[in-house]
Short mmCIF file of C-alpha atoms in Angstrom, two decimals:
data_model
loop_
_atom_site.label_atom_id
_atom_site.label_comp_id
_atom_site.label_asym_id
_atom_site.label_seq_id
_atom_site.Cartn_x
_atom_site.Cartn_y
_atom_site.Cartn_z
CA MET R 1 -12.16 -86.11 -70.61
CA ALA R 2 -10.44 -82.72 -70.24
CA MET R 3 -8.84 -81.97 -66.88
CA GLN R 4 -10.39 -79.15 -64.89
CA GLU R 5 -8.23 -76.03 -64.93
CA LEU R 6 -6.69 -75.18 -61.55
CA LYS R 7 -7.83 -71.98 -59.85
CA LYS R 8 -5.29 -69.16 -60.28
CA VAL R 9 -3.96 -67.16 -57.32
CA LEU R 10 -1.77 -64.07 -57.78
CA ILE R 11 0.74 -62.96 -55.10
CA ILE R 12 2.08 -59.38 -55.42
CA ASP R 13 5.01 -58.43 -53.16
CA ASP R 14 8.21 -56.47 -53.83
CA ASN R 15 10.19 -58.74 -51.49
CA GLU R 16 11.34 -61.96 -53.17
CA ALA R 17 11.71 -63.71 -49.81
CA ASN R 18 8.08 -62.89 -48.98
CA LEU R 19 6.97 -64.13 -52.42
CA PHE R 20 8.82 -67.37 -51.89
CA SER R 21 7.43 -67.80 -48.35
CA LEU R 22 3.80 -67.15 -49.35
CA LYS R 23 4.13 -69.42 -52.35
CA LYS R 24 5.52 -72.26 -50.21
CA ILE R 25 2.67 -71.88 -47.71
CA LEU R 26 0.06 -72.18 -50.47
CA GLU R 27 1.77 -74.87 -52.57
CA ARG R 28 -0.03 -77.67 -50.71
CA LEU R 29 -3.34 -76.31 -52.00
CA ASN R 30 -4.50 -77.51 -55.40
CA ILE R 31 -4.01 -74.15 -57.13
CA ASN R 32 -1.97 -72.42 -59.86
CA ILE R 33 0.18 -69.71 -58.21
CA HIS R 34 1.41 -66.64 -60.12
CA THR R 35 3.82 -64.11 -58.54
CA ALA R 36 4.60 -60.47 -59.25
CA ILE R 37 7.52 -58.44 -57.86
CA SER R 38 5.67 -55.10 -58.10
CA GLY R 39 2.24 -53.57 -58.50
CA LEU R 40 2.93 -52.78 -62.17
CA VAL R 41 3.87 -56.38 -62.93
CA GLY R 42 0.81 -57.57 -61.03
CA LEU R 43 -1.48 -55.27 -63.04
CA LYS R 44 0.00 -56.55 -66.28
CA LEU R 45 -0.67 -60.16 -65.22
CA SER R 46 -4.21 -59.23 -64.16
CA GLU R 47 -4.95 -58.04 -67.69
CA GLU R 48 -3.96 -61.45 -69.06
CA ASN R 49 -5.35 -63.85 -66.44
CA LYS R 50 -8.55 -64.28 -64.44
CA TYR R 51 -7.62 -64.80 -60.78
CA SER R 52 -9.79 -66.46 -58.15
CA LEU R 53 -7.84 -64.64 -55.40
CA ILE R 54 -5.11 -61.98 -55.16
CA LEU R 55 -2.73 -61.56 -52.18
CA LEU R 56 -1.41 -57.98 -52.24
CA ASP R 57 1.38 -56.43 -50.15
CA ILE R 58 0.69 -52.83 -49.08
CA GLN R 59 4.18 -51.34 -48.69
CA MET R 60 5.81 -51.37 -52.15
CA PRO R 61 7.90 -48.79 -54.06
CA GLU R 62 6.58 -46.90 -57.10
CA MET R 63 2.99 -48.07 -56.48
CA ASP R 64 1.79 -49.20 -53.06
CA GLY R 65 -0.88 -51.82 -52.38
CA PHE R 66 -3.74 -49.33 -52.08
CA GLU R 67 -3.01 -47.73 -55.46
CA THR R 68 -2.53 -51.13 -57.04
CA LEU R 69 -5.89 -52.24 -55.61
CA GLU R 70 -7.64 -49.18 -57.05
CA LYS R 71 -6.30 -50.02 -60.51
CA LEU R 72 -7.21 -53.70 -60.10
CA ARG R 73 -10.80 -52.65 -59.49
CA GLN R 74 -10.71 -50.94 -62.93
CA SER R 75 -9.51 -54.13 -64.61
CA LYS R 76 -11.78 -55.71 -67.21
CA ILE R 77 -10.95 -59.23 -66.03
CA ASN R 78 -10.35 -58.96 -62.26
CA SER R 79 -12.54 -56.04 -61.17
CA PHE R 80 -14.47 -58.35 -58.83
CA SER R 81 -11.71 -60.80 -57.87
CA PRO R 82 -11.30 -61.17 -54.05
CA VAL R 83 -8.21 -59.32 -52.77
CA ILE R 84 -6.51 -59.94 -49.40
CA LEU R 85 -4.07 -57.25 -48.26
CA VAL R 86 -0.89 -58.42 -46.48
CA SER R 87 1.21 -56.08 -44.35
CA ALA R 88 3.58 -56.00 -41.39
CA ILE R 89 3.18 -52.24 -40.84
CA PHE R 90 -0.25 -51.09 -41.97
CA THR R 91 -2.28 -53.22 -39.56
CA GLU R 92 -4.19 -50.57 -37.61
CA ASP R 93 -7.95 -50.21 -38.02
CA GLN R 94 -7.59 -47.08 -40.14
CA TYR R 95 -5.65 -49.02 -42.78
CA LYS R 96 -8.06 -51.98 -42.59
CA LEU R 97 -10.90 -49.50 -43.20
CA LYS R 98 -9.01 -47.88 -46.08
CA GLY R 99 -8.41 -51.31 -47.61
CA ILE R 100 -12.09 -52.28 -47.35
CA LEU R 101 -13.20 -48.95 -48.84
CA THR R 102 -10.73 -49.45 -51.68
CA GLY R 103 -12.14 -52.90 -52.40
CA ALA R 104 -10.21 -55.41 -50.30
CA TYR R 105 -11.96 -58.38 -48.73
CA ASP R 106 -9.59 -58.87 -45.80
CA LEU R 107 -6.22 -57.85 -44.29
CA ILE R 108 -3.69 -60.35 -42.92
CA PRO R 109 -0.79 -59.12 -40.73
CA LYS R 110 2.79 -60.27 -41.18
CA PRO R 111 4.36 -62.53 -40.11
CA VAL R 112 1.68 -64.71 -41.72
CA ASN R 113 0.25 -67.68 -39.81
CA PRO R 114 0.37 -70.49 -42.45
CA GLU R 115 -2.72 -72.34 -41.18
CA ILE R 116 -4.85 -69.18 -41.01
CA LEU R 117 -3.67 -68.09 -44.46
CA ARG R 118 -4.45 -71.48 -46.01
CA ALA R 119 -7.84 -71.59 -44.28
CA LYS R 120 -8.77 -68.11 -45.52
CA VAL R 121 -7.54 -68.80 -49.05
CA ASN R 122 -9.56 -72.04 -49.09
CA ILE R 123 -12.72 -70.23 -47.99
CA PHE R 124 -12.36 -67.48 -50.60
CA LEU R 125 -11.69 -70.06 -53.33
CA GLU R 126 -14.78 -72.01 -52.30
CA LEU R 127 -16.85 -68.81 -52.37
CA GLU R 128 -15.47 -68.03 -55.82
CA GLU R 129 -16.47 -71.52 -56.96
CA HIS R 130 -19.99 -71.03 -55.57
CA LYS R 131 -20.20 -67.69 -57.37
CA THR R 132 -19.11 -69.31 -60.63
CA ASN R 133 -21.69 -72.07 -60.24
CA LEU R 134 -24.41 -69.53 -59.54
CA GLU R 135 -23.42 -67.54 -62.62
CA LEU R 136 -23.58 -70.73 -64.70
CA LEU R 137 -27.10 -71.36 -63.44
CA VAL R 138 -28.17 -67.84 -64.32
CA ASN R 139 -26.58 -68.15 -67.79
CA GLU R 140 -28.41 -71.42 -68.29
CA VAL R 141 -31.74 -69.75 -67.56
CA GLU R 142 -30.88 -66.85 -69.86
CA ASP R 143 -29.99 -69.27 -72.67
CA ARG R 144 -33.31 -71.06 -72.23
CA ASN R 145 -35.16 -67.75 -72.41
CA LYS R 146 -33.36 -66.88 -75.67
CA LYS R 147 -34.39 -70.23 -77.13
CA LEU R 148 -37.97 -69.55 -76.12
CA ILE R 149 -37.91 -66.19 -77.88
CA LEU R 150 -36.56 -67.80 -81.08
CA GLU R 151 -39.22 -70.48 -80.88
CA ILE R 152 -41.93 -67.85 -80.63
CA SER R 153 -40.72 -66.14 -83.79
CA LYS R 154 -40.66 -69.46 -85.70
CA ARG R 155 -44.04 -70.76 -84.59
CA LYS R 156 -46.49 -67.97 -85.05
CA LYS R 157 -49.38 -70.42 -85.15
CA VAL R 158 -48.96 -71.08 -81.45
CA GLU R 159 -48.02 -67.53 -80.56
CA ALA R 160 -50.48 -67.31 -77.68
CA ASP R 161 -49.24 -70.54 -76.05
CA LEU R 162 -45.62 -69.59 -76.47
CA ARG R 163 -46.25 -66.16 -74.99
CA LYS R 164 -47.71 -67.84 -71.95
CA ALA R 165 -44.70 -70.16 -71.74
CA LYS R 166 -42.34 -67.20 -72.06
CA ASN R 167 -44.09 -65.34 -69.24
CA LYS R 168 -43.89 -68.42 -67.05
CA ALA R 169 -40.19 -68.87 -67.83
CA GLU R 170 -39.49 -65.23 -66.98
CA HIS R 171 -41.36 -65.65 -63.72
CA MET R 172 -39.32 -68.74 -62.88
CA ASN R 173 -36.17 -66.86 -63.84
CA GLU R 174 -37.05 -64.10 -61.40
CA LEU R 175 -37.77 -66.61 -58.62
CA LYS R 176 -34.56 -68.47 -59.39
CA SER R 177 -32.57 -65.24 -59.29
CA GLN R 178 -34.11 -64.47 -55.90
CA LEU R 179 -33.10 -67.95 -54.73
CA LEU R 180 -29.53 -67.52 -55.98
CA MET R 181 -29.20 -64.17 -54.21
CA ASN R 182 -30.63 -65.70 -51.05
CA MET R 183 -28.23 -68.65 -51.23
CA SER R 184 -25.29 -66.30 -51.70
CA HIS R 185 -26.36 -64.27 -48.66
CA GLU R 186 -26.99 -67.34 -46.51
CA ILE R 187 -23.55 -68.75 -47.31
CA ARG R 188 -21.77 -65.46 -46.64
CA THR R 189 -23.44 -65.06 -43.22
CA PRO R 190 -21.84 -68.10 -41.47
CA VAL R 191 -18.57 -67.63 -43.41
CA ASN R 192 -18.33 -64.06 -42.11
CA SER R 193 -18.88 -65.30 -38.56
CA ILE R 194 -16.31 -68.10 -38.94
CA LEU R 195 -13.66 -65.75 -40.34
CA GLY R 196 -14.34 -63.04 -37.78
CA PHE R 197 -14.25 -65.19 -34.68
CA ALA R 198 -11.30 -67.24 -36.00
CA ASP R 199 -9.32 -63.99 -36.12
CA LEU R 200 -10.40 -63.14 -32.57
CA ILE R 201 -9.44 -66.60 -31.28
CA ALA R 202 -5.93 -66.13 -32.68
CA ASN R 203 -5.42 -63.15 -30.36
CA PRO R 204 -2.90 -64.34 -27.70
CA SER R 205 -4.29 -61.94 -25.08
CA LEU R 206 -7.81 -63.37 -25.35
CA LYS R 207 -9.31 -64.63 -22.09
CA ASN R 208 -10.16 -68.34 -21.87
CA ALA R 209 -13.83 -67.62 -21.22
CA ASP R 210 -14.05 -65.46 -24.35
CA LYS R 211 -12.14 -68.04 -26.35
CA GLU R 212 -14.59 -70.79 -25.35
CA ARG R 213 -17.50 -68.54 -26.31
CA TYR R 214 -15.95 -67.71 -29.70
CA VAL R 215 -15.26 -71.38 -30.38
CA LYS R 216 -18.97 -72.11 -29.81
CA TYR R 217 -19.86 -69.33 -32.27
CA VAL R 218 -17.50 -70.79 -34.88
CA SER R 219 -18.91 -74.30 -34.31
CA HIS R 220 -22.51 -73.07 -34.61
CA SER R 221 -21.75 -71.13 -37.81
CA SER R 222 -19.91 -74.14 -39.26
CA GLN R 223 -22.94 -76.35 -38.62
CA ASN R 224 -25.18 -73.78 -40.32
CA LEU R 225 -22.85 -73.63 -43.31
CA LEU R 226 -22.73 -77.44 -43.54
CA PHE R 227 -26.54 -77.61 -43.45
CA LEU R 228 -26.80 -75.03 -46.26
CA ILE R 229 -24.26 -76.88 -48.40
CA ASP R 230 -26.00 -80.24 -47.84
CA GLU R 231 -29.32 -78.67 -48.83
CA ILE R 232 -27.85 -77.20 -52.02
CA LEU R 233 -26.17 -80.54 -52.86
CA ASP R 234 -29.43 -82.42 -52.31
CA HIS R 235 -31.18 -79.97 -54.64
CA SER R 236 -28.46 -80.51 -57.27
CA ARG R 237 -28.77 -84.30 -57.00
CA ILE R 238 -32.54 -84.05 -57.40
CA GLU R 239 -32.09 -81.85 -60.49
CA ALA R 240 -29.59 -84.36 -61.94
CA GLY R 241 -31.76 -87.39 -61.11
CA GLU R 242 -29.05 -88.83 -58.83
CA PHE R 243 -31.02 -88.84 -55.57
CA ILE R 244 -31.08 -92.48 -54.43
CA ILE R 245 -33.23 -94.29 -51.84
CA HIS R 246 -31.77 -97.13 -49.73
CA ASN R 247 -34.47 -99.09 -47.89
CA GLY R 248 -33.79 -100.76 -44.56
CA GLU R 249 -35.26 -101.17 -41.08
CA CYS R 250 -36.73 -98.07 -39.46
CA TYR R 251 -37.82 -98.19 -35.81
CA LEU R 252 -40.44 -95.43 -35.72
CA PRO R 253 -40.73 -94.83 -31.93
CA GLY R 254 -36.96 -94.42 -31.67
CA LEU R 255 -36.91 -92.02 -34.63
CA LEU R 256 -39.68 -89.85 -33.17
CA ASP R 257 -38.05 -89.79 -29.70
CA GLU R 258 -34.72 -88.76 -31.23
CA LEU R 259 -36.35 -85.91 -33.17
CA SER R 260 -38.30 -84.75 -30.12
CA GLU R 261 -35.15 -84.58 -28.00
CA SER R 262 -33.18 -82.85 -30.76
CA PHE R 263 -35.78 -80.15 -31.47
CA THR R 264 -36.40 -79.56 -27.78
CA ASN R 265 -32.73 -78.60 -27.52
CA ILE R 266 -32.92 -76.51 -30.69
CA LYS R 267 -35.95 -74.52 -29.54
CA ASN R 268 -34.29 -73.84 -26.20
CA GLN R 269 -31.15 -72.60 -27.95
CA GLN R 270 -33.32 -70.30 -30.10
CA GLY R 271 -35.01 -68.78 -27.06
CA LYS R 272 -38.32 -70.54 -27.78
CA SER R 273 -38.43 -72.74 -24.68
CA GLU R 274 -42.13 -71.92 -24.08
CA ILE R 275 -43.15 -73.74 -27.28
CA GLY R 276 -44.34 -77.28 -26.56
CA ILE R 277 -43.21 -80.16 -28.78
CA PHE R 278 -45.40 -83.28 -28.64
CA ILE R 279 -45.34 -86.71 -30.30
CA ASP R 280 -48.60 -88.12 -31.70
CA SER R 281 -48.50 -91.90 -32.30
CA PRO R 282 -50.99 -94.75 -31.82
CA GLU R 283 -50.44 -96.56 -28.50
CA GLN R 284 -51.06 -99.99 -30.05
CA ASN R 285 -48.13 -99.41 -32.42
CA ASN R 286 -45.56 -98.13 -29.96
CA SER R 287 -42.98 -100.63 -31.25
CA LEU R 288 -43.52 -100.40 -35.00
CA THR R 289 -40.58 -101.18 -37.29
CA ILE R 290 -41.09 -100.64 -41.04
CA GLU R 291 -39.13 -101.02 -44.26
CA THR R 292 -38.14 -97.66 -45.73
CA ASP R 293 -35.10 -95.39 -45.99
CA PRO R 294 -34.71 -94.25 -42.36
CA GLN R 295 -32.25 -91.44 -43.18
CA ARG R 296 -34.46 -89.94 -45.87
CA LEU R 297 -37.60 -90.27 -43.73
CA LYS R 298 -35.74 -88.53 -40.92
CA GLN R 299 -34.62 -85.81 -43.36
CA VAL R 300 -38.23 -85.09 -44.37
CA LEU R 301 -39.37 -84.80 -40.75
CA ILE R 302 -36.38 -82.59 -39.88
CA ASN R 303 -37.21 -80.23 -42.77
CA LEU R 304 -40.87 -80.02 -41.72
CA LEU R 305 -40.06 -79.59 -38.02
CA SER R 306 -37.45 -76.92 -38.82
CA ASN R 307 -40.02 -75.10 -40.92
CA ALA R 308 -42.63 -75.32 -38.13
CA LEU R 309 -40.21 -74.03 -35.48
CA LYS R 310 -38.99 -71.24 -37.78
CA TYR R 311 -42.48 -69.76 -38.18
CA THR R 312 -43.85 -70.46 -34.69
CA SER R 313 -43.20 -68.00 -31.88
CA GLU R 314 -45.65 -69.39 -29.30
CA GLY R 315 -47.97 -72.34 -28.80
CA GLU R 316 -47.30 -75.96 -29.75
CA ILE R 317 -45.84 -78.22 -32.40
CA HIS R 318 -47.27 -81.73 -32.80
CA PHE R 319 -45.73 -84.42 -35.01
CA GLY R 320 -46.21 -88.15 -35.46
CA TYR R 321 -48.11 -90.68 -37.56
CA ARG R 322 -51.20 -92.83 -37.78
CA LEU R 323 -52.17 -95.95 -39.76
CA GLU R 324 -54.55 -95.64 -42.70
CA GLU R 325 -55.14 -98.99 -44.43
CA ASN R 326 -51.86 -99.78 -46.25
CA ILE R 327 -50.19 -96.45 -45.65
CA LEU R 328 -48.63 -94.47 -42.81
CA ARG R 329 -49.78 -90.86 -42.59
CA PHE R 330 -47.23 -88.55 -40.96
CA HIS R 331 -47.97 -84.99 -39.87
CA VAL R 332 -46.25 -81.91 -38.46
CA LYS R 333 -48.71 -79.37 -37.08
CA ASP R 334 -47.86 -75.95 -35.60
CA THR R 335 -49.59 -72.86 -34.20
CA GLY R 336 -47.42 -70.47 -36.18
CA ILE R 337 -48.09 -67.63 -38.60
CA GLY R 338 -49.87 -69.80 -41.16
CA ILE R 339 -49.95 -69.39 -44.94
CA ASP R 340 -52.42 -67.50 -47.10
CA LYS R 341 -54.57 -69.78 -49.28
CA LYS R 342 -53.33 -68.13 -52.47
CA GLU R 343 -49.76 -69.06 -51.49
CA LEU R 344 -50.45 -72.76 -50.85
CA PRO R 345 -50.02 -73.94 -54.49
CA GLU R 346 -46.49 -72.48 -54.46
CA VAL R 347 -45.32 -73.89 -51.10
CA PHE R 348 -43.43 -76.85 -52.58
CA ASN R 349 -42.03 -74.88 -55.53
CA ARG R 350 -38.24 -75.12 -55.36
CA PHE R 351 -37.82 -71.42 -56.19
CA LYS R 352 -40.55 -70.06 -53.90
CA ARG R 353 -40.67 -68.83 -50.31
CA VAL R 354 -43.80 -67.62 -48.58
CA GLU R 355 -43.70 -63.83 -48.60
CA SER R 356 -44.20 -62.53 -45.09
CA GLN R 357 -42.25 -60.37 -42.69
CA GLU R 358 -41.28 -63.45 -40.71
CA SER R 359 -40.01 -65.26 -43.81
CA LEU R 360 -37.88 -62.29 -44.77
CA GLN R 361 -36.19 -62.52 -41.38
CA SER R 362 -35.71 -66.30 -41.52
CA GLN R 363 -32.55 -68.07 -42.59
CA GLY R 364 -32.34 -70.84 -45.14
CA THR R 365 -32.17 -71.43 -48.87
CA GLY R 366 -35.91 -71.97 -49.34
CA LEU R 367 -35.23 -75.45 -50.76
CA GLY R 368 -36.27 -77.52 -47.74
CA LEU R 369 -39.92 -78.11 -48.66
CA SER R 370 -39.18 -78.90 -52.33
CA ILE R 371 -36.54 -81.43 -51.21
CA ALA R 372 -39.00 -82.96 -48.71
CA LYS R 373 -41.61 -83.32 -51.49
CA LYS R 374 -39.17 -85.12 -53.79
CA ILE R 375 -38.02 -87.50 -51.03
CA VAL R 376 -41.61 -88.39 -50.14
CA GLU R 377 -42.34 -89.15 -53.78
CA LEU R 378 -39.22 -91.35 -54.02
CA LEU R 379 -40.37 -93.16 -50.86
CA GLY R 380 -43.63 -93.95 -52.68
CA GLY R 381 -45.92 -91.37 -51.07
CA LYS R 382 -47.47 -87.93 -51.41
CA ILE R 383 -47.21 -84.70 -49.43
CA GLY R 384 -49.68 -81.88 -48.77
CA ILE R 385 -50.57 -78.95 -46.52
CA VAL R 386 -53.53 -77.26 -44.86
CA SER R 387 -53.04 -73.82 -43.34
CA GLU R 388 -54.78 -70.70 -42.10
CA ILE R 389 -53.28 -67.27 -41.49
CA ASN R 390 -52.43 -66.61 -37.81
CA LYS R 391 -53.68 -70.07 -36.79
CA GLY R 392 -50.94 -72.36 -38.02
CA SER R 393 -50.13 -75.01 -40.60
CA GLU R 394 -50.24 -78.78 -40.86
CA PHE R 395 -47.93 -80.56 -43.28
CA PHE R 396 -48.77 -84.21 -43.92
CA PHE R 397 -47.34 -86.97 -46.07
CA THR R 398 -47.84 -90.66 -46.66
CA ILE R 399 -45.52 -93.61 -47.26
CA PRO R 400 -46.30 -97.33 -47.77
CA ASN R 401 -46.81 -99.26 -44.53
CA LYS R 402 -44.36 -102.14 -44.97
CA VAL R 403 -44.25 -103.63 -41.46
CA ILE R 404 -41.16 -105.70 -40.62
CA THR R 405 -42.04 -106.52 -37.02
CA SER R 406 -44.09 -105.18 -34.15
CA LYS R 407 -41.82 -106.67 -31.51
CA LYS R 408 -40.27 -104.04 -29.37
CA LYS R 409 -36.65 -103.40 -30.18
CA VAL R 410 -34.04 -104.29 -27.61
CA GLU R 411 -33.02 -101.14 -25.81
CA ALA R 412 -29.58 -99.96 -26.81
CA LYS R 413 -26.94 -100.35 -24.14
CA PRO R 414 -26.11 -97.11 -22.29
CA SER R 415 -23.64 -94.94 -24.11
CA LEU R 416 -20.07 -95.53 -23.02
CA ILE R 417 -19.55 -91.80 -23.04
CA ALA R 418 -22.64 -90.65 -21.18
CA ASN R 419 -20.69 -89.32 -18.20
CA GLU R 420 -17.03 -90.07 -18.83
CA ASP R 421 -14.60 -91.16 -21.54
CA PRO R 422 -14.25 -94.93 -21.98
CA ASP R 423 -11.00 -96.63 -20.98
CA TRP R 424 -9.56 -98.07 -24.19
CA SER R 425 -5.97 -98.26 -22.95
CA ASN R 426 -5.77 -101.97 -23.91
CA PHE R 427 -6.70 -101.34 -27.55
CA ASN R 428 -4.61 -100.34 -30.57
CA LEU R 429 -6.09 -97.99 -33.16
CA LEU R 430 -4.73 -97.30 -36.65
CA ILE R 431 -5.73 -93.97 -38.20
CA ALA R 432 -5.19 -93.67 -41.97
CA GLU R 433 -5.55 -89.96 -42.77
CA ASP R 434 -3.47 -87.79 -45.13
CA GLU R 435 -4.57 -84.45 -43.67
CA GLU R 436 -2.60 -83.67 -40.50
CA MET R 437 -5.28 -81.36 -39.07
CA ASN R 438 -7.89 -84.12 -39.35
CA TYR R 439 -5.54 -86.54 -37.57
CA LEU R 440 -4.77 -84.02 -34.83
CA PHE R 441 -8.49 -83.61 -34.20
CA LEU R 442 -8.97 -87.39 -33.87
CA GLN R 443 -5.92 -87.65 -31.62
CA GLU R 444 -7.22 -84.92 -29.31
CA ALA R 445 -10.78 -86.28 -29.32
CA LEU R 446 -9.52 -89.71 -28.23
CA ARG R 447 -6.80 -88.51 -25.85
CA LEU R 448 -8.67 -89.20 -22.60
CA THR R 449 -9.62 -92.73 -23.71
CA LYS R 450 -5.87 -93.62 -23.51
CA ILE R 451 -6.20 -95.71 -26.68
CA ASN R 452 -2.89 -96.52 -28.39
CA ILE R 453 -2.86 -94.67 -31.73
CA SER R 454 -0.73 -95.24 -34.84
CA TRP R 455 -0.95 -92.83 -37.76
CA VAL R 456 -0.29 -93.38 -41.48
CA LYS R 457 -0.80 -90.87 -44.27
CA ASN R 458 -1.66 -93.03 -47.30
CA GLY R 459 -3.29 -96.28 -48.31
CA MET R 460 -0.09 -98.21 -48.97
CA ASP R 461 1.20 -97.55 -45.44
CA ALA R 462 -2.22 -98.45 -44.04
CA VAL R 463 -2.03 -101.87 -45.71
CA SER R 464 1.54 -102.46 -44.49
CA HIS R 465 0.75 -101.45 -40.89
CA SER R 466 -2.50 -103.46 -40.75
CA LEU R 467 -0.71 -106.67 -41.72
CA GLN R 468 1.95 -106.37 -39.02
CA LEU R 469 1.71 -108.47 -35.84
CA PRO R 470 -0.13 -107.89 -33.69
CA PRO R 471 -2.72 -106.29 -36.00
CA PRO R 472 -4.62 -103.19 -34.80
CA ASP R 473 -7.90 -103.73 -32.95
CA LEU R 474 -9.63 -101.13 -35.14
CA VAL R 475 -8.84 -99.08 -38.26
CA LEU R 476 -10.21 -95.60 -39.06
CA MET R 477 -9.68 -95.38 -42.82
CA ASP R 478 -9.99 -92.15 -44.79
CA VAL R 479 -11.37 -92.63 -48.31
CA LYS R 480 -9.49 -89.97 -50.28
CA MET R 481 -5.74 -90.45 -49.84
CA PRO R 482 -2.67 -90.23 -52.12
CA ASP R 483 -0.94 -93.28 -53.70
CA MET R 484 -3.82 -95.63 -52.83
CA ASP R 485 -7.33 -94.61 -51.76
CA GLY R 486 -9.08 -96.03 -48.72
CA PHE R 487 -11.31 -98.51 -50.56
CA GLU R 488 -8.39 -100.07 -52.44
CA ALA R 489 -6.40 -100.23 -49.18
CA ILE R 490 -9.27 -102.13 -47.51
CA ARG R 491 -9.45 -104.58 -50.42
CA GLN R 492 -5.71 -105.26 -50.06
CA ILE R 493 -6.09 -105.78 -46.28
CA ARG R 494 -9.05 -108.12 -46.72
CA LYS R 495 -6.96 -110.43 -48.93
CA LYS R 496 -4.82 -111.27 -45.87
CA ASN R 497 -7.07 -110.47 -42.90
CA GLN R 498 -10.86 -110.58 -42.90
CA ASP R 499 -11.26 -109.94 -39.17
CA ILE R 500 -9.90 -106.42 -38.59
CA PRO R 501 -12.84 -104.03 -37.98
CA ILE R 502 -12.53 -101.12 -40.41
CA ILE R 503 -14.53 -97.90 -40.18
CA ILE R 504 -14.25 -95.54 -43.12
CA GLN R 505 -14.28 -91.78 -42.56
CA THR R 506 -15.37 -89.74 -45.53
CA ALA R 507 -16.60 -86.31 -46.55
CA PHE R 508 -18.54 -87.96 -49.39
CA ALA R 509 -21.01 -90.02 -47.36
CA ARG R 510 -23.92 -88.57 -49.34
CA SER R 511 -22.37 -90.01 -52.52
CA ASP R 512 -24.59 -93.09 -52.36
CA ASP R 513 -23.19 -94.91 -55.40
CA GLU R 514 -19.63 -94.99 -54.03
CA LEU R 515 -20.67 -96.29 -50.61
CA GLU R 516 -23.09 -98.83 -52.03
CA HIS R 517 -20.48 -100.19 -54.44
CA ASN R 518 -17.96 -100.77 -51.61
CA GLU R 519 -20.22 -101.42 -48.60
CA LYS R 520 -19.31 -105.13 -48.30
CA ILE R 521 -15.63 -104.47 -47.58
CA PHE R 522 -15.94 -102.16 -44.54
CA ASP R 523 -17.71 -102.55 -41.19
CA GLY R 524 -19.10 -99.04 -40.68
CA TYR R 525 -18.62 -95.41 -41.65
CA ILE R 526 -18.68 -91.93 -40.14
CA THR R 527 -19.05 -88.72 -42.06
CA LYS R 528 -16.91 -85.60 -41.97
CA PRO R 529 -17.09 -83.26 -40.19
CA ILE R 530 -16.79 -85.89 -37.45
CA ASN R 531 -18.80 -85.48 -34.26
CA ARG R 532 -16.92 -86.72 -31.16
CA ILE R 533 -19.98 -88.40 -29.64
CA THR R 534 -20.82 -90.15 -32.92
CA LEU R 535 -17.20 -91.30 -33.23
CA PHE R 536 -17.20 -92.85 -29.75
CA LYS R 537 -20.52 -94.60 -30.33
CA LYS R 538 -19.33 -96.10 -33.60
CA MET R 539 -15.96 -97.20 -32.15
CA SER R 540 -17.63 -98.74 -29.10
CA GLU R 541 -19.42 -101.21 -31.40
CA PHE R 542 -16.05 -102.87 -32.09
CA LEU R 543 -13.92 -102.18 -28.97
CA VAL R 544 -15.47 -104.69 -26.56
#
């Protein structure tokens, strides 16, 4: 299997020391770095290579950064490549404006902050990758259309049927193009907010109150971006047939209460506090536990509740379930804008959004309902909708009623972190994490617990440290690490010690095959980005 070509980044600066410094800062990223000592050399390289990002100094002899940028925008290969201007002198707003008008994406002042530079380069490279993927999807549709046209010319006997198929394909192509444009816009929106407020936070004269407010904006935008990416990944897995269901116990009253509390907070944050959110469930089954995939069932209800809240400005939202013979019938009913009857057949189409003024103003990829439909089908049920314009909509779906027990679950013990941080000063924690920023976050999150922390950066050191005496009371093990990955490190530890609790931390928790294959060797897992409350709850299961 051929190795994937590294993304190319070009650095143009007439100062060799600056070239060396910028290159050293970016070397830790998995990229191919090219350097140019002048604008002319940079232009020559740009005619021979396609660059995912270009860092361009402004003050250079013979041809400054602005002139170089103008010529780059005339390049056949790099006319649309992202360009970041770098300068120690031209940092005023008038030069930032000139750079943007010339075609730059951003301007970074010298001296360069290494962390900010790497973060920005990472974001632009990720955006470039998304753009490439979107272009591949569009090319795929165009190729299919060409094949359809050839088929029509070969099979004149079925010309009428093929013409109908061609029209349908063109319609789907248009809808898919609309989706791709919408996805691109939705991704750029939180990224723009993250970049903008990150720059403001770096201002040393910023007041603490403003800094706290900006941090909240960055956090909110990051969550939105993560949700969008998860939705796109779920759609990709569905398209590839890799969407997997894992059945287990699901305590329905607890799930509904959790969703009610969560969406009550969400509606208040959105300025919709007057909307009532109510749970509908049969009183005689107020302790029902069933066999299904609890995470996927929760995902369906979240998608439907998000949709209801998005299109409801006043009134009520009801959700819950009822028993119907051997099935459970769930519903989410709102008093929102409703959907025209002619639009109902298209509601669950993965490339369709209801066309209304409210929908045009709403965020999202438009994939939520199609994903919900596929999950319900994988759970063994069906999904449907009834709706009326200006009166609201009711989404409903069924799943098999596989009762495990009707005994009421034991109430979970109060959270150790409800009002204050737990005192874990008597416990030793080993953190295996190769990324320093991830470790620093964990260290700061756990600081007030007074837990004794040891840090290793690879799997081999994690094994060595875990087998020392006394062994750690708990291990937080990253999955992707150099030399030896987290799963192999756990297997090596388990050969000598079966008792150490090990929690894996991974950014690939939705990769079901990997977790399922290794689930017997670890005791729990948390997903990145890590939530502090979730981390404490998971750790408290083992630090007793």
